[in-house]
mmCIF file of C-alpha atoms in Angstrom:
data_model
loop_
_atom_site.group_PDB
_atom_site.id
_atom_site.type_symbol
_atom_site.label_atom_id
_atom_site.label_comp_id
_atom_site.label_asym_id
_atom_site.label_seq_id
_atom_site.Cartn_x
_atom_site.Cartn_y
_atom_site.Cartn_z
ATOM 1 C CA MET A 19 -9.098 -12.923 -13.159
ATOM 2 C CA LEU A 20 -7.286 -14.265 -16.221
ATOM 3 C CA SER A 21 -9.715 -12.412 -18.503
ATOM 4 C CA ARG A 22 -8.528 -9.119 -16.961
ATOM 5 C CA LEU A 23 -4.845 -9.886 -17.451
ATOM 6 C CA LYS A 24 -3.065 -7.431 -19.761
ATOM 7 C CA LEU A 25 0.271 -7.330 -21.503
ATOM 8 C CA SER A 26 1.290 -4.496 -19.187
ATOM 9 C CA HIS A 27 0.730 -6.798 -16.186
ATOM 10 C CA LEU A 28 2.927 -9.487 -17.713
ATOM 11 C CA ALA A 29 5.648 -6.989 -18.603
ATOM 12 C CA ALA A 30 5.635 -5.375 -15.150
ATOM 13 C CA GLY A 31 5.843 -8.778 -13.444
ATOM 14 C CA ALA A 32 8.713 -9.878 -15.682
ATOM 15 C CA ILE A 33 10.636 -6.638 -15.084
ATOM 16 C CA VAL A 34 10.151 -7.018 -11.325
ATOM 17 C CA VAL A 35 11.721 -10.482 -11.296
ATOM 18 C CA LEU A 36 14.502 -9.429 -13.661
ATOM 19 C CA VAL A 37 15.396 -6.389 -11.554
ATOM 20 C CA GLY A 38 14.885 -8.186 -8.245
ATOM 21 C CA TYR A 39 17.362 -10.940 -9.011
ATOM 22 C CA THR A 40 19.990 -9.157 -11.046
ATOM 23 C CA SER A 41 20.260 -6.224 -8.639
ATOM 24 C CA SER A 42 21.152 -8.226 -5.545
ATOM 25 C CA VAL A 43 21.588 -11.948 -6.138
ATOM 26 C CA ALA A 44 25.375 -11.480 -6.030
ATOM 27 C CA ILE A 45 25.026 -10.345 -2.404
ATOM 28 C CA ILE A 46 23.162 -13.565 -1.639
ATOM 29 C CA PHE A 47 26.073 -15.546 -3.043
ATOM 30 C CA GLN A 48 28.467 -13.645 -0.761
ATOM 31 C CA ALA A 49 26.303 -14.409 2.276
ATOM 32 C CA ILE A 50 26.231 -18.091 1.322
ATOM 33 C CA GLU A 51 30.011 -18.170 1.016
ATOM 34 C CA ALA A 52 30.406 -16.477 4.410
ATOM 35 C CA VAL A 53 28.833 -19.446 6.217
ATOM 36 C CA GLY A 54 30.730 -22.020 4.191
ATOM 37 C CA ALA A 55 27.609 -23.689 2.791
ATOM 38 C CA THR A 56 27.923 -26.660 0.470
ATOM 39 C CA GLN A 57 26.752 -26.409 -3.131
ATOM 40 C CA ALA A 58 23.563 -28.297 -2.259
ATOM 41 C CA GLN A 59 22.878 -25.937 0.645
ATOM 42 C CA ALA A 60 23.580 -22.910 -1.583
ATOM 43 C CA ASN A 61 21.095 -24.199 -4.141
ATOM 44 C CA SER A 62 18.581 -24.694 -1.319
ATOM 45 C CA TRP A 63 18.895 -21.008 -0.390
ATOM 46 C CA LEU A 64 18.100 -19.980 -3.967
ATOM 47 C CA VAL A 65 15.091 -22.304 -4.148
ATOM 48 C CA VAL A 66 13.414 -21.190 -0.919
ATOM 49 C CA LEU A 67 14.167 -17.498 -1.446
ATOM 50 C CA GLY A 68 12.380 -17.590 -4.790
ATOM 51 C CA LEU A 69 9.471 -19.649 -3.455
ATOM 52 C CA GLY A 70 9.204 -17.485 -0.341
ATOM 53 C CA MET A 71 8.971 -14.252 -2.327
ATOM 54 C CA GLY A 72 6.563 -15.779 -4.822
ATOM 55 C CA LEU A 73 4.155 -17.363 -2.357
ATOM 56 C CA THR A 74 4.011 -14.402 0.026
ATOM 57 C CA SER A 75 3.478 -11.994 -2.885
ATOM 58 C CA LEU A 76 0.662 -14.178 -4.204
ATOM 59 C CA ILE A 77 -1.006 -14.522 -0.804
ATOM 60 C CA LEU A 78 -0.953 -10.802 -0.013
ATOM 61 C CA SER A 79 -1.818 -9.570 -3.533
ATOM 62 C CA LEU A 80 -4.785 -11.918 -3.953
ATOM 63 C CA TRP A 81 -5.994 -11.443 -0.386
ATOM 64 C CA PHE A 82 -6.013 -7.643 -0.381
ATOM 65 C CA ARG A 83 -6.294 -6.967 -4.137
ATOM 66 C CA MET A 84 -3.284 -4.629 -3.939
ATOM 67 C CA PRO A 85 0.088 -4.770 -5.726
ATOM 68 C CA ILE A 86 1.860 -6.036 -2.598
ATOM 69 C CA LEU A 87 5.244 -7.473 -3.455
ATOM 70 C CA THR A 88 7.685 -9.061 -1.059
ATOM 71 C CA ALA A 89 11.424 -9.576 -1.355
ATOM 72 C CA TRP A 90 14.372 -11.030 0.440
ATOM 73 C CA SER A 91 16.115 -8.563 2.719
ATOM 74 C CA THR A 92 18.894 -7.160 0.530
ATOM 75 C CA PRO A 93 20.518 -5.075 3.317
ATOM 76 C CA GLY A 94 20.083 -8.128 5.511
ATOM 77 C CA ALA A 95 22.035 -10.199 2.993
ATOM 78 C CA ALA A 96 24.775 -7.546 2.944
ATOM 79 C CA LEU A 97 24.881 -7.715 6.728
ATOM 80 C CA LEU A 98 25.170 -11.504 6.628
ATOM 81 C CA ALA A 99 27.935 -11.366 4.015
ATOM 82 C CA THR A 100 30.125 -9.442 6.456
ATOM 83 C CA GLY A 101 28.805 -10.689 9.801
ATOM 84 C CA LEU A 102 28.699 -14.452 9.344
ATOM 85 C CA ASN A 103 32.397 -15.138 8.815
ATOM 86 C CA GLY A 104 33.391 -17.880 11.227
ATOM 87 C CA VAL A 105 29.770 -18.528 12.310
ATOM 88 C CA PRO A 106 28.641 -22.162 11.886
ATOM 89 C CA LEU A 107 25.729 -22.572 9.499
ATOM 90 C CA SER A 108 23.512 -24.124 12.177
ATOM 91 C CA GLN A 109 23.979 -21.057 14.419
ATOM 92 C CA ALA A 110 23.274 -18.772 11.464
ATOM 93 C CA ILE A 111 20.005 -20.665 10.930
ATOM 94 C CA GLY A 112 19.186 -20.092 14.604
ATOM 95 C CA ALA A 113 19.707 -16.354 14.068
ATOM 96 C CA PHE A 114 17.393 -16.451 11.017
ATOM 97 C CA LEU A 115 14.684 -18.105 13.130
ATOM 98 C CA PHE A 116 15.122 -15.455 15.819
ATOM 99 C CA CYS A 117 14.730 -12.693 13.226
ATOM 100 C CA GLY A 118 11.635 -14.404 11.775
ATOM 101 C CA ALA A 119 10.092 -14.630 15.245
ATOM 102 C CA LEU A 120 10.688 -10.897 15.803
ATOM 103 C CA LEU A 121 9.169 -10.035 12.413
ATOM 104 C CA THR A 122 6.100 -12.146 13.154
ATOM 105 C CA LEU A 123 5.710 -10.619 16.610
ATOM 106 C CA THR A 124 5.942 -7.130 15.098
ATOM 107 C CA GLY A 125 3.109 -7.947 12.703
ATOM 108 C CA LEU A 126 0.898 -9.517 15.371
ATOM 109 C CA THR A 127 1.271 -6.644 17.851
ATOM 110 C CA GLY A 128 0.429 -3.987 15.247
ATOM 111 C CA TRP A 129 2.777 -1.339 16.664
ATOM 112 C CA PHE A 130 4.598 -0.829 13.364
ATOM 113 C CA ALA A 131 1.320 -0.115 11.544
ATOM 114 C CA LYS A 132 0.503 2.598 14.088
ATOM 115 C CA LEU A 133 3.961 4.116 13.634
ATOM 116 C CA ALA A 134 3.646 4.130 9.852
ATOM 117 C CA ARG A 135 0.388 6.111 10.016
ATOM 118 C CA LEU A 136 2.228 8.976 11.740
ATOM 119 C CA ILE A 137 4.360 9.688 8.657
ATOM 120 C CA PRO A 138 3.085 12.748 6.702
ATOM 121 C CA ASP A 139 2.227 12.063 3.058
ATOM 122 C CA ALA A 140 4.756 14.647 1.847
ATOM 123 C CA LEU A 141 7.606 12.875 3.632
ATOM 124 C CA ALA A 142 6.395 9.471 2.443
ATOM 125 C CA ASN A 143 6.446 10.664 -1.165
ATOM 126 C CA ALA A 144 9.851 12.328 -0.733
ATOM 127 C CA LEU A 145 11.258 9.124 0.731
ATOM 128 C CA LEU A 146 9.864 7.063 -2.132
ATOM 129 C CA ALA A 147 11.267 9.441 -4.752
ATOM 130 C CA GLY A 148 14.667 9.314 -3.060
ATOM 131 C CA ILE A 149 14.690 5.515 -2.916
ATOM 132 C CA LEU A 150 13.852 5.232 -6.608
ATOM 133 C CA PHE A 151 16.034 8.107 -7.779
ATOM 134 C CA GLN A 152 19.212 6.070 -8.314
ATOM 135 C CA PHE A 153 17.294 3.527 -10.374
ATOM 136 C CA GLY A 154 15.848 6.276 -12.572
ATOM 137 C CA LEU A 155 19.302 7.821 -12.915
ATOM 138 C CA SER A 156 20.756 4.468 -13.955
ATOM 139 C CA ALA A 157 18.770 4.629 -17.198
ATOM 140 C CA PHE A 158 20.885 7.635 -18.171
ATOM 141 C CA THR A 159 24.263 6.642 -16.728
ATOM 142 C CA ALA A 160 23.964 3.364 -18.658
ATOM 143 C CA LEU A 161 24.515 5.410 -21.816
ATOM 144 C CA GLY A 162 28.197 5.434 -20.954
ATOM 145 C CA SER A 163 28.452 1.653 -21.216
ATOM 146 C CA ASP A 164 26.267 0.956 -24.271
ATOM 147 C CA VAL A 165 25.168 4.003 -26.261
ATOM 148 C CA ALA A 166 23.445 2.054 -29.038
ATOM 149 C CA LEU A 167 21.395 -0.199 -26.756
ATOM 150 C CA VAL A 168 20.307 2.502 -24.316
ATOM 151 C CA GLY A 169 19.710 5.044 -27.085
ATOM 152 C CA LEU A 170 17.460 2.625 -28.974
ATOM 153 C CA MET A 171 15.520 1.768 -25.817
ATOM 154 C CA GLY A 172 15.132 5.471 -25.026
ATOM 155 C CA ALA A 173 13.836 6.174 -28.527
ATOM 156 C CA THR A 174 11.365 3.304 -28.151
ATOM 157 C CA PHE A 175 10.215 4.790 -24.842
ATOM 158 C CA LEU A 176 9.507 8.178 -26.451
ATOM 159 C CA ALA A 177 7.757 6.573 -29.412
ATOM 160 C CA GLY A 178 5.621 4.561 -27.034
ATOM 161 C CA ARG A 179 4.599 7.669 -25.123
ATOM 162 C CA ILE A 180 3.366 9.175 -28.379
ATOM 163 C CA TRP A 181 1.733 6.230 -30.157
ATOM 164 C CA PHE A 182 1.246 3.244 -27.815
ATOM 165 C CA ALA A 183 1.393 4.484 -24.228
ATOM 166 C CA ARG A 184 -0.089 1.337 -22.671
ATOM 167 C CA TYR A 185 2.613 -0.879 -24.177
ATOM 168 C CA THR A 186 5.590 1.433 -23.776
ATOM 169 C CA ILE A 187 7.594 -0.583 -21.252
ATOM 170 C CA PRO A 188 6.904 -3.989 -22.846
ATOM 171 C CA ALA A 189 8.117 -2.523 -26.146
ATOM 172 C CA VAL A 190 11.226 -1.102 -24.488
ATOM 173 C CA LEU A 191 12.054 -4.500 -22.960
ATOM 174 C CA LEU A 192 11.434 -6.363 -26.231
ATOM 175 C CA VAL A 193 13.505 -3.979 -28.337
ATOM 176 C CA GLY A 194 16.316 -4.057 -25.789
ATOM 177 C CA CYS A 195 16.420 -7.853 -25.705
ATOM 178 C CA LEU A 196 16.351 -8.150 -29.497
ATOM 179 C CA TRP A 197 19.140 -5.619 -29.948
ATOM 180 C CA ALA A 198 21.271 -7.187 -27.199
ATOM 181 C CA ALA A 199 20.833 -10.641 -28.767
ATOM 182 C CA TRP A 200 21.726 -9.312 -32.232
ATOM 183 C CA ALA A 201 24.762 -7.457 -30.884
ATOM 184 C CA GLY A 202 25.945 -10.451 -28.872
ATOM 185 C CA SER A 203 25.715 -8.548 -25.589
ATOM 186 C CA PHE A 204 24.423 -11.490 -23.571
ATOM 187 C CA GLY A 205 27.021 -13.382 -21.586
ATOM 188 C CA ASP A 206 28.403 -16.844 -22.247
ATOM 189 C CA LEU A 207 25.554 -19.366 -22.370
ATOM 190 C CA GLU A 208 28.040 -22.074 -21.345
ATOM 191 C CA ALA A 209 28.070 -20.448 -17.895
ATOM 192 C CA LEU A 210 24.517 -21.643 -17.290
ATOM 193 C CA ASN A 211 24.167 -23.889 -14.240
ATOM 194 C CA LEU A 212 21.863 -26.753 -15.233
ATOM 195 C CA SER A 213 21.840 -28.536 -11.880
ATOM 196 C CA LEU A 214 18.538 -29.420 -10.210
ATOM 197 C CA ALA A 215 18.152 -27.834 -6.775
ATOM 198 C CA VAL A 216 15.971 -29.032 -3.890
ATOM 199 C CA PRO A 217 15.487 -27.559 -0.394
ATOM 200 C CA GLU A 218 17.881 -28.966 2.197
ATOM 201 C CA PHE A 219 17.057 -28.786 5.907
ATOM 202 C CA VAL A 220 19.709 -27.604 8.369
ATOM 203 C CA ALA A 221 18.935 -28.122 12.049
ATOM 204 C CA PRO A 222 19.330 -24.853 13.958
ATOM 205 C CA THR A 223 21.440 -24.331 17.045
ATOM 206 C CA PHE A 224 21.216 -21.246 19.206
ATOM 207 C CA SER A 225 24.091 -19.133 20.456
ATOM 208 C CA LEU A 226 23.310 -15.991 22.444
ATOM 209 C CA PRO A 227 26.202 -13.977 20.941
ATOM 210 C CA VAL A 228 25.075 -14.916 17.410
ATOM 211 C CA LEU A 229 21.421 -14.138 18.179
ATOM 212 C CA ILE A 230 22.384 -10.684 19.450
ATOM 213 C CA GLY A 231 25.164 -10.026 16.955
ATOM 214 C CA VAL A 232 23.449 -11.374 13.818
ATOM 215 C CA GLY A 233 19.736 -12.067 14.418
ATOM 216 C CA LEU A 234 18.881 -8.750 16.071
ATOM 217 C CA PRO A 235 20.752 -6.560 13.521
ATOM 218 C CA LEU A 236 19.134 -8.575 10.723
ATOM 219 C CA TYR A 237 15.713 -7.725 12.160
ATOM 220 C CA ILE A 238 16.571 -4.035 12.578
ATOM 221 C CA VAL A 239 17.912 -3.479 9.061
ATOM 222 C CA THR A 240 15.014 -5.443 7.567
ATOM 223 C CA MET A 241 12.480 -3.272 9.378
ATOM 224 C CA CYS A 242 14.189 0.073 8.832
ATOM 225 C CA SER A 243 15.682 -0.364 5.367
ATOM 226 C CA GLN A 244 13.077 -2.624 3.769
ATOM 227 C CA ASN A 245 9.679 -2.715 5.462
ATOM 228 C CA MET A 246 9.432 1.026 6.087
ATOM 229 C CA PRO A 247 10.204 1.942 2.436
ATOM 230 C CA GLY A 248 7.832 -0.835 1.349
ATOM 231 C CA VAL A 249 4.963 0.735 3.280
ATOM 232 C CA VAL A 250 5.865 4.155 1.901
ATOM 233 C CA THR A 251 5.878 2.825 -1.673
ATOM 234 C CA LEU A 252 2.290 1.599 -1.445
ATOM 235 C CA ARG A 253 1.135 4.757 0.297
ATOM 236 C CA GLY A 254 2.789 6.872 -2.381
ATOM 237 C CA ALA A 255 0.864 4.950 -5.034
ATOM 238 C CA GLY A 256 -2.429 5.744 -3.299
ATOM 239 C CA TYR A 257 -2.987 2.494 -1.416
ATOM 240 C CA THR A 258 -3.583 1.847 2.280
ATOM 241 C CA PRO A 259 -1.261 -1.104 2.872
ATOM 242 C CA PRO A 260 -2.211 -3.848 5.359
ATOM 243 C CA VAL A 261 0.986 -3.379 7.323
ATOM 244 C CA SER A 262 0.402 -5.777 10.207
ATOM 245 C CA ALA A 263 -0.924 -8.581 8.011
ATOM 246 C CA SER A 264 1.980 -8.174 5.589
ATOM 247 C CA LEU A 265 4.565 -8.337 8.360
ATOM 248 C CA THR A 266 2.847 -11.365 9.878
ATOM 249 C CA VAL A 267 2.849 -13.232 6.548
ATOM 250 C CA THR A 268 6.482 -12.396 5.731
ATOM 251 C CA GLY A 269 7.529 -13.146 9.313
ATOM 252 C CA LEU A 270 5.889 -16.572 9.245
ATOM 253 C CA ALA A 271 7.506 -17.273 5.869
ATOM 254 C CA SER A 272 10.872 -16.389 7.408
ATOM 255 C CA LEU A 273 10.207 -18.760 10.325
ATOM 256 C CA ILE A 274 9.153 -21.655 8.123
ATOM 257 C CA LEU A 275 11.859 -21.290 5.472
ATOM 258 C CA ALA A 276 14.779 -20.247 7.696
ATOM 259 C CA PRO A 277 16.091 -23.835 8.174
ATOM 260 C CA PHE A 278 16.366 -24.115 4.386
ATOM 261 C CA GLY A 279 18.134 -20.753 3.852
ATOM 262 C CA GLY A 280 15.238 -18.278 3.732
ATOM 263 C CA PHE A 281 16.921 -15.806 6.061
ATOM 264 C CA ALA A 282 14.372 -12.925 5.983
ATOM 265 C CA PHE A 283 11.429 -11.780 3.871
ATOM 266 C CA ASN A 284 9.902 -8.314 3.855
ATOM 267 C CA LEU A 285 7.827 -5.840 1.875
ATOM 268 C CA ALA A 286 9.497 -4.792 -1.375
ATOM 269 C CA ALA A 287 9.976 -1.132 -2.254
ATOM 270 C CA ILE A 288 11.691 -0.594 -5.611
ATOM 271 C CA THR A 289 10.138 -3.563 -7.388
ATOM 272 C CA ALA A 290 6.779 -2.828 -5.754
ATOM 273 C CA ALA A 291 6.859 0.640 -7.311
ATOM 274 C CA ILE A 292 6.965 -0.983 -10.753
ATOM 275 C CA CYS A 293 3.773 -2.943 -10.080
ATOM 276 C CA ALA A 294 2.030 -0.117 -8.216
ATOM 277 C CA GLY A 295 2.662 2.560 -10.853
ATOM 278 C CA PRO A 296 0.664 3.603 -13.917
ATOM 279 C CA GLU A 297 2.983 1.652 -16.222
ATOM 280 C CA ALA A 298 1.514 -1.575 -14.832
ATOM 281 C CA ASP A 299 -2.097 -0.485 -15.374
ATOM 282 C CA GLU A 300 -3.981 2.771 -15.688
ATOM 283 C CA ASP A 301 -6.597 1.413 -13.281
ATOM 284 C CA PRO A 302 -5.195 1.217 -9.712
ATOM 285 C CA LYS A 303 -7.746 -1.477 -8.843
ATOM 286 C CA SER A 304 -6.240 -3.882 -11.392
ATOM 287 C CA ARG A 305 -2.550 -3.302 -10.718
ATOM 288 C CA TYR A 306 -2.448 -6.164 -8.248
ATOM 289 C CA LEU A 307 -2.487 -8.499 -11.256
ATOM 290 C CA SER A 308 1.062 -7.409 -12.071
ATOM 291 C CA SER A 309 2.237 -8.479 -8.605
ATOM 292 C CA VAL A 310 0.374 -11.765 -9.056
ATOM 293 C CA VAL A 311 2.350 -12.316 -12.260
ATOM 294 C CA ALA A 312 5.555 -11.472 -10.417
ATOM 295 C CA GLY A 313 4.639 -13.924 -7.653
ATOM 296 C CA VAL A 314 4.116 -16.744 -10.143
ATOM 297 C CA LEU A 315 7.403 -15.941 -11.890
ATOM 298 C CA TYR A 316 9.262 -15.808 -8.575
ATOM 299 C CA CYS A 317 7.984 -19.313 -7.805
ATOM 300 C CA LEU A 318 9.086 -20.582 -11.220
ATOM 301 C CA VAL A 319 12.499 -18.990 -10.816
ATOM 302 C CA GLY A 320 12.790 -20.539 -7.366
ATOM 303 C CA LEU A 321 11.945 -23.971 -8.717
ATOM 304 C CA GLY A 322 14.452 -23.427 -11.504
ATOM 305 C CA GLY A 323 17.071 -22.667 -8.899
ATOM 306 C CA ALA A 324 20.552 -21.856 -10.072
ATOM 307 C CA THR A 325 19.741 -22.431 -13.740
ATOM 308 C CA VAL A 326 17.332 -19.516 -14.074
ATOM 309 C CA ILE A 327 19.375 -17.246 -11.837
ATOM 310 C CA SER A 328 22.526 -17.827 -13.865
ATOM 311 C CA LEU A 329 20.484 -16.914 -16.954
ATOM 312 C CA PHE A 330 19.605 -13.592 -15.323
ATOM 313 C CA LEU A 331 23.249 -12.944 -14.562
ATOM 314 C CA ILE A 332 24.329 -13.110 -18.212
ATOM 315 C CA ALA A 333 21.875 -10.381 -19.256
ATOM 316 C CA PRO A 334 23.541 -7.039 -20.144
ATOM 317 C CA LYS A 335 23.625 -4.719 -17.134
ATOM 318 C CA ALA A 336 22.792 -1.723 -19.314
ATOM 319 C CA LEU A 337 19.571 -3.390 -20.485
ATOM 320 C CA ILE A 338 18.380 -4.093 -16.960
ATOM 321 C CA ALA A 339 19.338 -0.646 -15.663
ATOM 322 C CA THR A 340 17.583 1.095 -18.540
ATOM 323 C CA VAL A 341 14.311 -0.820 -18.431
ATOM 324 C CA ALA A 342 14.101 -0.436 -14.656
ATOM 325 C CA GLY A 343 14.849 3.283 -14.787
ATOM 326 C CA LEU A 344 12.369 4.023 -17.540
ATOM 327 C CA ALA A 345 9.661 1.932 -15.848
ATOM 328 C CA LEU A 346 10.042 4.024 -12.687
ATOM 329 C CA LEU A 347 10.116 7.493 -14.274
ATOM 330 C CA SER A 348 6.395 8.123 -13.806
ATOM 331 C CA THR A 349 6.476 7.027 -10.175
ATOM 332 C CA ILE A 350 9.496 9.231 -9.421
ATOM 333 C CA GLY A 351 7.864 12.247 -11.069
ATOM 334 C CA ASN A 352 4.534 11.772 -9.321
ATOM 335 C CA SER A 353 6.210 11.272 -5.937
ATOM 336 C CA LEU A 354 8.344 14.393 -6.269
ATOM 337 C CA SER A 355 5.350 16.433 -7.360
ATOM 338 C CA ALA A 356 3.283 15.290 -4.373
ATOM 339 C CA ALA A 357 6.185 15.767 -1.945
ATOM 340 C CA LEU A 358 6.843 19.379 -2.945
ATOM 341 C CA ALA A 359 3.285 20.482 -3.671
ATOM 342 C CA ASP A 360 2.673 22.130 -0.275
ATOM 343 C CA SER A 361 5.150 24.961 0.278
ATOM 344 C CA ARG A 362 4.730 24.731 4.058
ATOM 345 C CA GLY A 363 6.313 21.283 4.169
ATOM 346 C CA ARG A 364 8.650 21.695 1.230
ATOM 347 C CA GLU A 365 11.877 22.059 3.224
ATOM 348 C CA ALA A 366 11.263 18.904 5.244
ATOM 349 C CA ALA A 367 10.308 16.939 2.133
ATOM 350 C CA LEU A 368 13.358 18.151 0.224
ATOM 351 C CA ILE A 369 15.674 17.275 3.103
ATOM 352 C CA THR A 370 14.112 13.804 3.293
ATOM 353 C CA PHE A 371 14.581 13.335 -0.448
ATOM 354 C CA MET A 372 18.193 14.516 -0.520
ATOM 355 C CA MET A 373 19.213 12.517 2.557
ATOM 356 C CA THR A 374 17.744 9.388 0.969
ATOM 357 C CA VAL A 375 19.576 10.028 -2.305
ATOM 358 C CA SER A 376 22.844 10.525 -0.416
ATOM 359 C CA GLY A 377 22.983 6.852 0.517
ATOM 360 C CA VAL A 378 24.675 7.643 3.836
ATOM 361 C CA SER A 379 24.265 4.946 6.496
ATOM 362 C CA PHE A 380 24.990 4.811 10.205
ATOM 363 C CA LEU A 381 25.115 1.854 12.598
ATOM 364 C CA GLY A 382 24.505 -0.490 9.695
ATOM 365 C CA ILE A 383 21.119 1.121 8.921
ATOM 366 C CA GLY A 384 20.571 2.660 5.498
ATOM 367 C CA ALA A 385 19.835 6.241 4.501
ATOM 368 C CA PRO A 386 16.012 5.923 4.130
ATOM 369 C CA PHE A 387 15.533 5.397 7.860
ATOM 370 C CA TRP A 388 17.720 8.358 8.834
ATOM 371 C CA ALA A 389 16.159 10.503 6.101
ATOM 372 C CA LEU A 390 12.729 9.842 7.556
ATOM 373 C CA LEU A 391 13.878 10.702 11.079
ATOM 374 C CA MET A 392 15.475 13.899 9.807
ATOM 375 C CA GLY A 393 12.355 14.853 7.845
ATOM 376 C CA LEU A 394 10.124 14.278 10.859
ATOM 377 C CA ALA A 395 12.431 16.370 13.048
ATOM 378 C CA VAL A 396 12.467 19.244 10.557
ATOM 379 C CA THR A 397 8.685 19.058 10.200
ATOM 380 C CA HIS A 398 8.270 19.300 13.964
ATOM 381 C CA LEU A 399 10.793 22.120 14.366
ATOM 382 C CA LEU A 400 9.380 24.263 11.565
ATOM 383 C CA ARG A 401 5.712 23.692 12.351
ATOM 384 C CA PRO A 402 5.369 26.502 14.918
ATOM 385 C CA ALA A 403 6.943 28.976 12.543
ATOM 386 C CA THR A 404 5.065 28.010 9.393
ATOM 387 C CA PRO A 405 2.552 30.491 8.016
ATOM 388 C CA SER A 406 -1.155 29.827 8.217
ATOM 389 C CA ALA A 407 -3.030 28.650 5.187
ATOM 390 C CA ALA A 408 -4.380 32.175 4.625
ATOM 391 C CA GLU A 409 -0.943 33.811 4.521
ATOM 392 C CA PRO A 410 1.077 34.057 1.315
ATOM 393 C CA ASP A 411 3.997 31.736 0.680
ATOM 394 C CA PRO A 412 7.152 33.545 1.902
ATOM 395 C CA HIS A 413 9.276 31.637 -0.615
ATOM 396 C CA PRO A 414 7.237 31.621 -3.820
ATOM 397 C CA VAL A 415 8.462 29.593 -6.738
ATOM 398 C CA SER A 416 9.056 31.797 -9.781
ATOM 399 C CA GLN A 417 7.049 30.835 -12.776
#
């Protein structure tokens, strides 16, 4: 396997970890503060979250030879940050165990895999494009904060497309880091946390109100806002994801690591798109190596605990936003093209895309879930009135 490893795999894996931590680790800190955890317990959360993502990504990627990445539940962390105030840590751990049990049961029963197969490919691609759209847009909005850095990275991206396509994103990342270091854009190195973190066990206690008010919503938002987009991401890249096995593995990881702070693990979507896209490897059969790299790096970051994470936090935001956006451009373009290719399903796909981009949420559940429901409803309503394949398109696109 090592003989097949490419620079593009290493770059994709590094970008995944960089984006994964810097985009949402602050929410994790807020959730930790909400339960009043000690510094040792907070460090334990960071250790097991990194190890949990790394080990589950490695297991699934090597087992199925697909770029299957896992992540902590970011919307779940946001839910915990607001819903755990006043809840004892031991009861919060009980809610995490309850959520992990539900995730595992979902994977073992297989009902979610059957549901995922009912989603039309056009809607799946529209949903994926909508999820990734804000990250692609961030590469351009970052110009407002650092014109020189983003402009240089953009020029490197174009040069790479012309002369060294396979190494475009690694070159963009390298040039960005060198420029940021030269310009002094990295944060204060004295802010690095050099403490050694180890997992710390917290015995769970169970409270019915907390199980219903925290554990059940945590399960729902993890399934709707994380696992569903994760399945769609792999399908949009041309893979047939092992949904039930993936949910079983991430559910068991949640059960095992919950007493140490591993509140919920799930399939990744945005970071998975980086490993599953052509930037990682032109050959789809070898792209899983990029997720293997990411898994190893996640484990190393987890073992490094707060030290490595604080290093991520001093990186310039414009650099991270730009490299993530440029790395996802191909995936966004391909997904939009596939979503809108068939004129008979174009309205439903476009509605799904735009609802996802809107970011509107209801009942604590994010826009992707509601966008999918809306797209399915529109598909069903318009199906009887759609023209047959032999009839001309009533709304032709002008050339």
